[in-house]
Short mmCIF file of C-alpha atoms in Angstrom, two decimals:
data_model
loop_
_atom_site.label_atom_id
_atom_site.label_comp_id
_atom_site.label_asym_id
_atom_site.label_seq_id
_atom_site.Cartn_x
_atom_site.Cartn_y
_atom_site.Cartn_z
CA MET A 156 -0.22 -0.03 -0.50
CA SER A 157 1.84 3.25 -0.95
CA PHE A 158 2.19 6.88 2.03
CA TYR A 159 -0.70 8.45 -0.11
CA ARG A 160 -3.34 5.59 0.75
CA LYS A 161 -2.36 4.46 3.77
CA PHE A 162 -2.33 8.35 5.19
CA GLY A 163 -3.98 10.69 2.72
CA PRO A 164 -2.49 13.84 1.08
CA ILE A 165 0.27 16.15 3.03
CA THR A 166 1.87 18.74 2.86
CA GLN A 167 5.13 19.78 1.48
CA LEU A 168 6.24 20.80 5.37
CA GLN A 169 4.56 17.53 6.57
CA TYR A 170 6.34 15.36 4.35
CA ILE A 171 9.75 17.07 5.39
CA THR A 172 8.35 15.83 8.84
CA ILE A 173 8.43 12.70 8.44
CA VAL A 174 11.01 11.47 6.61
CA GLU A 175 13.50 13.24 8.81
CA PHE A 176 12.18 11.88 11.30
CA PHE A 177 12.63 8.18 9.77
CA LEU A 178 16.34 9.24 8.66
CA LYS A 179 17.23 10.21 12.58
CA ASP A 180 18.30 6.60 13.21
CA ARG A 181 20.37 6.72 10.73
CA LEU A 182 22.41 10.43 12.13
CA PRO A 183 25.38 8.16 13.34
CA MET A 184 26.32 6.84 10.07
CA ALA A 185 25.98 10.29 8.72
CA MET A 186 29.69 12.49 7.03
CA ALA A 187 31.08 15.36 8.25
CA PRO A 188 31.72 16.46 4.72
CA LYS A 189 31.43 20.25 4.26
CA VAL A 190 28.74 21.81 2.31
CA GLN A 191 29.36 25.62 0.48
CA LEU A 192 26.95 27.23 -1.82
CA VAL A 193 28.73 28.00 -4.93
CA LEU A 194 25.36 29.00 -7.04
CA LYS A 195 22.47 30.32 -5.49
CA ASN A 196 18.62 29.70 -7.43
CA SER A 197 20.65 28.70 -10.60
CA CYS A 198 18.28 27.16 -12.08
CA LEU A 199 14.85 25.58 -11.64
CA LEU A 200 15.75 21.99 -13.04
CA GLY A 201 18.99 21.01 -12.24
CA GLU A 202 20.85 18.70 -13.92
CA GLY A 203 22.92 16.38 -15.40
CA PRO A 204 27.29 18.11 -14.20
CA HIS A 205 29.93 17.90 -15.72
CA TRP A 206 34.05 19.45 -14.73
CA ASP A 207 35.37 20.48 -17.56
CA ASP A 208 38.52 19.47 -17.08
CA ARG A 209 40.13 21.37 -20.17
CA THR A 210 38.92 24.52 -18.43
CA ASN A 211 38.18 23.06 -14.99
CA THR A 212 35.16 24.38 -15.89
CA LEU A 213 31.70 23.26 -14.42
CA LEU A 214 29.34 22.48 -16.56
CA LEU A 215 25.37 22.39 -16.20
CA VAL A 216 21.62 22.22 -17.28
CA ASP A 217 18.20 24.03 -16.78
CA HIS A 218 16.12 21.28 -18.04
CA LYS A 219 13.56 23.91 -17.56
CA SER A 220 14.81 27.36 -18.49
CA ARG A 221 16.12 25.65 -22.07
CA ALA A 222 19.32 26.80 -20.39
CA VAL A 223 23.62 25.11 -20.96
CA LEU A 224 24.93 26.81 -17.83
CA ARG A 225 28.44 27.26 -17.06
CA TRP A 226 31.12 28.31 -13.42
CA ASN A 227 34.13 29.61 -13.71
CA PRO A 228 35.10 28.45 -9.37
CA VAL A 229 38.33 31.04 -9.71
CA THR A 230 36.16 34.24 -11.06
CA ASP A 231 32.05 32.65 -9.59
CA ASP A 232 31.62 34.40 -13.65
CA LEU A 233 28.83 32.21 -14.73
CA LYS A 234 28.20 31.87 -18.86
CA THR A 235 24.30 31.32 -19.49
CA THR A 236 23.23 29.85 -23.41
CA ILE A 237 19.86 29.49 -24.14
CA VAL A 238 19.14 26.99 -26.62
CA GLU A 239 16.60 26.71 -28.89
CA ASP A 240 14.31 23.47 -27.03
CA PRO A 241 11.98 23.77 -25.28
CA THR A 242 13.42 21.84 -22.52
CA VAL A 243 17.75 20.42 -22.57
CA GLY A 244 18.32 16.99 -20.42
CA CYS A 245 21.85 17.24 -20.10
CA VAL A 246 26.26 18.56 -22.19
CA VAL A 247 28.81 17.09 -22.32
CA PRO A 248 32.08 18.87 -23.75
CA ARG A 249 33.19 17.36 -27.26
CA LYS A 250 36.83 16.65 -27.94
CA THR A 251 37.50 18.58 -30.85
CA GLY A 252 35.35 21.63 -29.15
CA GLY A 253 32.70 23.01 -28.53
CA LEU A 254 28.95 21.67 -27.08
CA VAL A 255 26.70 18.36 -28.04
CA VAL A 256 23.29 18.12 -25.95
CA ALA A 257 20.28 16.06 -25.23
CA ALA A 258 17.48 18.83 -26.12
CA GLU A 259 13.97 18.09 -26.34
CA HIS A 260 14.15 15.04 -28.88
CA ARG A 261 17.70 14.26 -30.37
CA PHE A 262 21.15 14.66 -29.36
CA ALA A 263 22.59 18.54 -30.95
CA PHE A 264 25.89 19.94 -31.29
CA LEU A 265 25.52 23.26 -29.31
CA ASP A 266 27.73 26.53 -30.48
CA GLU A 267 27.50 28.09 -27.06
CA GLU A 268 28.51 31.63 -28.32
CA THR A 269 25.00 31.34 -30.01
CA GLY A 270 22.98 29.55 -28.70
CA LYS A 271 22.54 27.64 -33.01
CA MET A 272 22.48 23.86 -32.42
CA GLN A 273 22.46 21.44 -35.11
CA THR A 274 21.25 18.73 -35.10
CA ILE A 275 23.73 14.46 -35.43
CA GLN A 276 19.60 12.51 -34.80
CA GLU A 277 16.71 13.23 -34.05
CA CYS A 278 15.17 10.66 -30.93
CA HIS A 279 11.73 9.14 -33.02
CA THR A 280 9.00 8.44 -30.82
CA GLU A 281 5.98 7.36 -31.41
CA PHE A 282 6.38 9.32 -27.94
CA PRO A 283 5.78 13.23 -28.89
CA ALA A 284 5.73 13.57 -24.94
CA VAL A 285 8.66 11.87 -24.29
CA ILE A 286 11.73 13.86 -24.05
CA PHE A 287 15.44 13.82 -23.11
CA ASN A 288 16.40 13.11 -19.60
CA ASP A 289 20.01 13.35 -18.18
CA GLY A 290 23.04 12.20 -20.24
CA LYS A 291 27.07 11.25 -19.83
CA CYS A 292 29.84 9.00 -21.71
CA ASP A 293 31.69 6.40 -21.29
CA PRO A 294 34.86 6.01 -21.47
CA ALA A 295 35.23 5.30 -24.99
CA GLY A 296 33.37 9.06 -26.01
CA ARG A 297 30.17 7.33 -26.82
CA PHE A 298 27.29 10.06 -25.71
CA TRP A 299 24.42 8.37 -23.55
CA ALA A 300 21.91 9.37 -22.11
CA GLY A 301 17.50 8.53 -21.83
CA SER A 302 14.28 9.80 -22.42
CA LEU A 303 10.99 10.20 -19.81
CA THR A 304 7.79 10.83 -19.75
CA PRO A 305 7.65 14.20 -17.04
CA ASN A 306 5.68 13.66 -14.98
CA PRO A 307 7.13 14.00 -10.79
CA ASP A 308 4.22 12.22 -9.12
CA PRO A 309 5.33 8.72 -8.09
CA ASP A 310 2.00 7.21 -6.80
CA ASN A 311 0.60 8.44 -10.54
CA PRO A 312 4.25 7.43 -12.53
CA PRO A 313 3.69 8.31 -16.12
CA PRO A 314 3.97 5.03 -18.18
CA ASN A 315 7.15 3.01 -19.06
CA ASP A 316 7.62 5.39 -22.56
CA GLY A 317 11.03 6.78 -22.25
CA ALA A 318 13.99 4.41 -23.09
CA LEU A 319 18.31 4.91 -22.95
CA TYR A 320 19.52 4.92 -26.08
CA CYS A 321 23.70 5.64 -27.39
CA LEU A 322 24.78 8.56 -30.10
CA SER A 323 28.24 6.54 -30.81
CA THR A 324 31.17 8.56 -32.39
CA ASP A 325 29.77 8.46 -35.73
CA HIS A 326 26.68 9.60 -35.61
CA THR A 327 24.78 7.28 -35.22
CA MET A 328 22.35 6.11 -32.42
CA ASP A 329 21.49 3.12 -31.49
CA LEU A 330 18.18 2.24 -28.86
CA LYS A 331 20.11 -0.06 -25.85
CA VAL A 332 17.58 -0.87 -23.35
CA ASP A 333 12.85 0.24 -23.62
CA GLN A 334 10.39 0.34 -21.76
CA VAL A 335 11.26 3.43 -19.04
CA CYS A 336 9.53 5.18 -16.77
CA ILE A 337 12.67 7.88 -15.92
CA SER A 338 15.67 7.60 -17.83
CA ASN A 339 18.15 8.92 -14.95
CA GLY A 340 22.18 8.24 -14.01
CA LEU A 341 24.70 7.43 -15.83
CA SER A 342 28.36 5.34 -14.47
CA TRP A 343 30.36 3.58 -15.41
CA SER A 344 33.36 1.13 -13.42
CA PRO A 345 36.85 2.32 -12.79
CA ASP A 346 37.11 -0.58 -14.41
CA LYS A 347 35.43 0.43 -17.60
CA ARG A 348 33.95 -3.46 -17.35
CA THR A 349 30.38 -2.52 -15.65
CA MET A 350 27.01 0.09 -16.46
CA TYR A 351 25.44 1.41 -13.32
CA TYR A 352 22.43 2.65 -14.49
CA CYS A 353 19.12 4.04 -13.06
CA ASP A 354 15.43 4.88 -14.03
CA SER A 355 14.13 6.64 -11.19
CA PHE A 356 10.51 4.49 -10.39
CA LYS A 357 12.07 2.01 -10.42
CA TYR A 358 13.65 3.15 -6.89
CA THR A 359 17.08 0.89 -7.74
CA ILE A 360 20.60 0.89 -9.76
CA ASP A 361 21.29 -1.69 -11.80
CA ALA A 362 24.40 -2.90 -13.48
CA TYR A 363 25.50 -3.95 -16.63
CA ASP A 364 28.19 -5.82 -17.97
CA TYR A 365 29.37 -3.63 -20.31
CA ASP A 366 31.83 -3.76 -23.29
CA VAL A 367 34.16 -0.94 -23.84
CA ASP A 368 35.10 -1.41 -27.79
CA THR A 369 31.25 -2.36 -28.75
CA GLY A 370 28.91 -0.03 -26.58
CA ASN A 371 27.52 -3.51 -25.98
CA ILE A 372 26.31 -4.62 -22.23
CA SER A 373 24.50 -7.67 -20.97
CA ASN A 374 23.02 -9.14 -17.94
CA MET A 375 21.01 -6.66 -16.27
CA GLN A 376 21.60 -7.45 -12.87
CA GLU A 377 19.53 -5.25 -9.43
CA VAL A 378 22.88 -3.85 -6.95
CA VAL A 379 21.14 -2.02 -5.15
CA LYS A 380 17.11 -1.41 -4.09
CA PHE A 381 16.23 2.18 -2.07
CA ASP A 382 12.97 3.18 -0.17
CA ARG A 383 10.93 5.43 -1.48
CA MET A 384 9.87 7.72 1.73
CA THR A 385 14.09 7.33 3.54
CA ASP A 386 15.92 7.18 0.92
CA GLY A 387 14.09 8.93 -2.02
CA ILE A 388 14.29 8.77 -5.43
CA PRO A 389 17.71 8.49 -6.59
CA ASP A 390 18.09 10.40 -9.34
CA GLY A 391 22.12 11.40 -10.82
CA HIS A 392 24.85 9.72 -9.78
CA THR A 393 28.72 9.37 -9.87
CA VAL A 394 31.38 6.48 -8.95
CA ASP A 395 34.78 7.63 -7.34
CA VAL A 396 38.10 6.25 -7.40
CA ASP A 397 37.57 2.96 -4.67
CA GLY A 398 34.12 1.62 -6.77
CA ASN A 399 31.42 3.11 -4.73
CA LEU A 400 28.84 5.78 -6.06
CA TRP A 401 26.88 8.59 -4.81
CA VAL A 402 23.98 8.85 -5.70
CA ALA A 403 20.71 11.77 -5.64
CA MET A 404 17.94 11.54 -3.64
CA PHE A 405 15.31 12.77 -5.60
CA SER A 406 12.51 13.86 -2.94
CA THR A 407 15.13 14.27 0.38
CA GLY A 408 17.45 15.79 -0.12
CA GLN A 409 20.80 13.88 0.40
CA ILE A 410 23.07 12.46 -1.28
CA ILE A 411 23.68 8.62 -0.64
CA LYS A 412 27.06 6.43 -0.82
CA VAL A 413 27.42 3.00 -2.02
CA ASP A 414 29.07 -0.06 -2.45
CA PRO A 415 27.78 -1.10 -5.62
CA ARG A 416 29.28 -4.81 -5.10
CA THR A 417 27.20 -5.12 -2.14
CA GLY A 418 24.95 -3.50 -2.22
CA THR A 419 25.54 -1.70 1.21
CA LYS A 420 24.57 1.75 1.48
CA LEU A 421 27.69 2.71 2.89
CA GLU A 422 27.21 6.95 4.28
CA TYR A 423 24.54 9.35 4.01
CA LEU A 424 24.60 13.20 3.61
CA LYS A 425 22.50 15.48 3.27
CA ILE A 426 22.54 18.91 1.26
CA SER A 427 20.16 21.61 3.76
CA ASP A 428 16.79 21.34 5.30
CA THR A 429 15.09 23.14 2.22
CA VAL A 430 16.75 21.64 -0.62
CA LEU A 431 13.92 18.56 -0.85
CA LYS A 432 15.24 17.84 -5.18
CA THR A 433 18.76 16.90 -5.33
CA THR A 434 19.12 15.29 -9.61
CA SER A 435 22.48 14.80 -10.28
CA VAL A 436 26.22 15.04 -8.08
CA CYS A 437 30.43 15.17 -10.20
CA PHE A 438 33.17 14.68 -9.15
CA GLY A 439 36.01 18.50 -10.39
CA GLY A 440 38.04 20.98 -9.11
CA PRO A 441 41.04 20.90 -9.84
CA ASN A 442 41.61 17.41 -7.73
CA LEU A 443 38.74 15.84 -8.65
CA ASP A 444 38.08 15.92 -5.15
CA GLU A 445 35.28 18.27 -5.08
CA LEU A 446 31.58 17.15 -5.22
CA TYR A 447 28.96 19.82 -6.86
CA VAL A 448 25.57 18.76 -6.10
CA THR A 449 22.86 19.86 -8.24
CA SER A 450 18.83 20.68 -7.24
CA ALA A 451 15.10 21.94 -8.13
CA ARG A 452 13.55 24.11 -7.48
CA ASN A 453 10.79 23.61 -3.70
CA ASP A 454 7.02 24.22 -5.72
CA PRO A 455 5.97 25.95 -3.52
CA LEU A 456 9.09 27.64 -2.26
CA LYS A 457 9.91 27.95 1.22
CA GLY A 458 10.28 31.54 1.98
CA ARG A 459 13.86 33.56 1.51
CA GLN A 460 16.19 30.70 3.50
CA ASP A 461 14.69 28.60 0.97
CA MET A 462 18.47 26.96 -0.76
CA SER A 463 16.61 24.68 -4.20
CA GLY A 464 17.66 24.89 -6.64
CA CYS A 465 20.78 26.26 -5.64
CA THR A 466 24.37 24.28 -6.78
CA PHE A 467 26.31 23.04 -4.12
CA LYS A 468 29.91 22.73 -3.72
CA VAL A 469 30.51 19.52 -0.81
CA THR A 470 34.08 18.36 0.44
CA GLU A 471 36.75 16.46 2.33
CA LEU A 472 34.58 13.48 2.25
CA GLY A 473 37.75 11.83 1.87
CA THR A 474 38.36 10.49 -1.79
CA LYS A 475 38.07 11.46 -5.60
CA GLY A 476 36.59 10.87 -9.05
CA LEU A 477 37.76 9.76 -12.53
CA PRO A 478 38.40 12.51 -15.23
CA ALA A 479 34.80 12.54 -17.06
CA ASN A 480 34.41 11.51 -20.08
CA VAL A 481 33.79 14.07 -23.39
CA TYR A 482 32.37 13.50 -26.55
CA GLU A 483 34.79 12.01 -29.87
CA GLY A 484 32.39 12.24 -32.48
#
């Protein structure tokens, strides 16, 4: 029986109180890192952070505002590029220069100065409401991105009309996983043999055997299961040098560190009392030991102290990430 059916409708404040009640017994496990606000209320729906180590800048998107953002942590400059499409799901740098996005229904090259887009492949689907969401490049430089039918209500999830696609370096596109509800996080293990994938309303992280030479995936296995009330809804994630996953939990405002080899939830990190919708994470900084966290706005906002929609930097985690992959096509 769902929480809604058992207790009836609740307010967002009541939901926060209930979640905090369930989480309080886990506090002894909590980490003691430093959480710093770096981009204040920058997004309606921040997503897809990517550390560009060529420029030492952070790339991310505001899905609902059609915006690709580039932030320089040294100068604190924020550059905003508005794309042509109604939504933008994710962005990655291209090895030869420029950016590539998965936006609305297509993969496209993006001119960061003008916002002009050049279509590489269009996602031909019989479901016009389906749009691209989160994505990332694999170790061979292919660009993977998944789609969804927008619907934020876990009690009434959209149909499984989404999918996961892969844009190869020769610009061909392949369907990799179909019948997806809410396509979200992607990560690859440090040894490049495993791909981790999240269809959010399954409340799991799934692992696939991954062939770096061909891009083939096989032998899907569930590696960790999340509890909707106490953990939240799994969204974007990244992997550290030790092979652990850092998973943003949409609806509880926390990051959970997971060992995907055992399914063990190792540590919990609460970002802010006013941030419910943590959306994605990436490691960045000169030493790749800073964890950047994106978020989405609360609805309604919780007053002047509401930090939802902000981007955060977390340090003193005792680990570091791997260099982010770029599109090789």
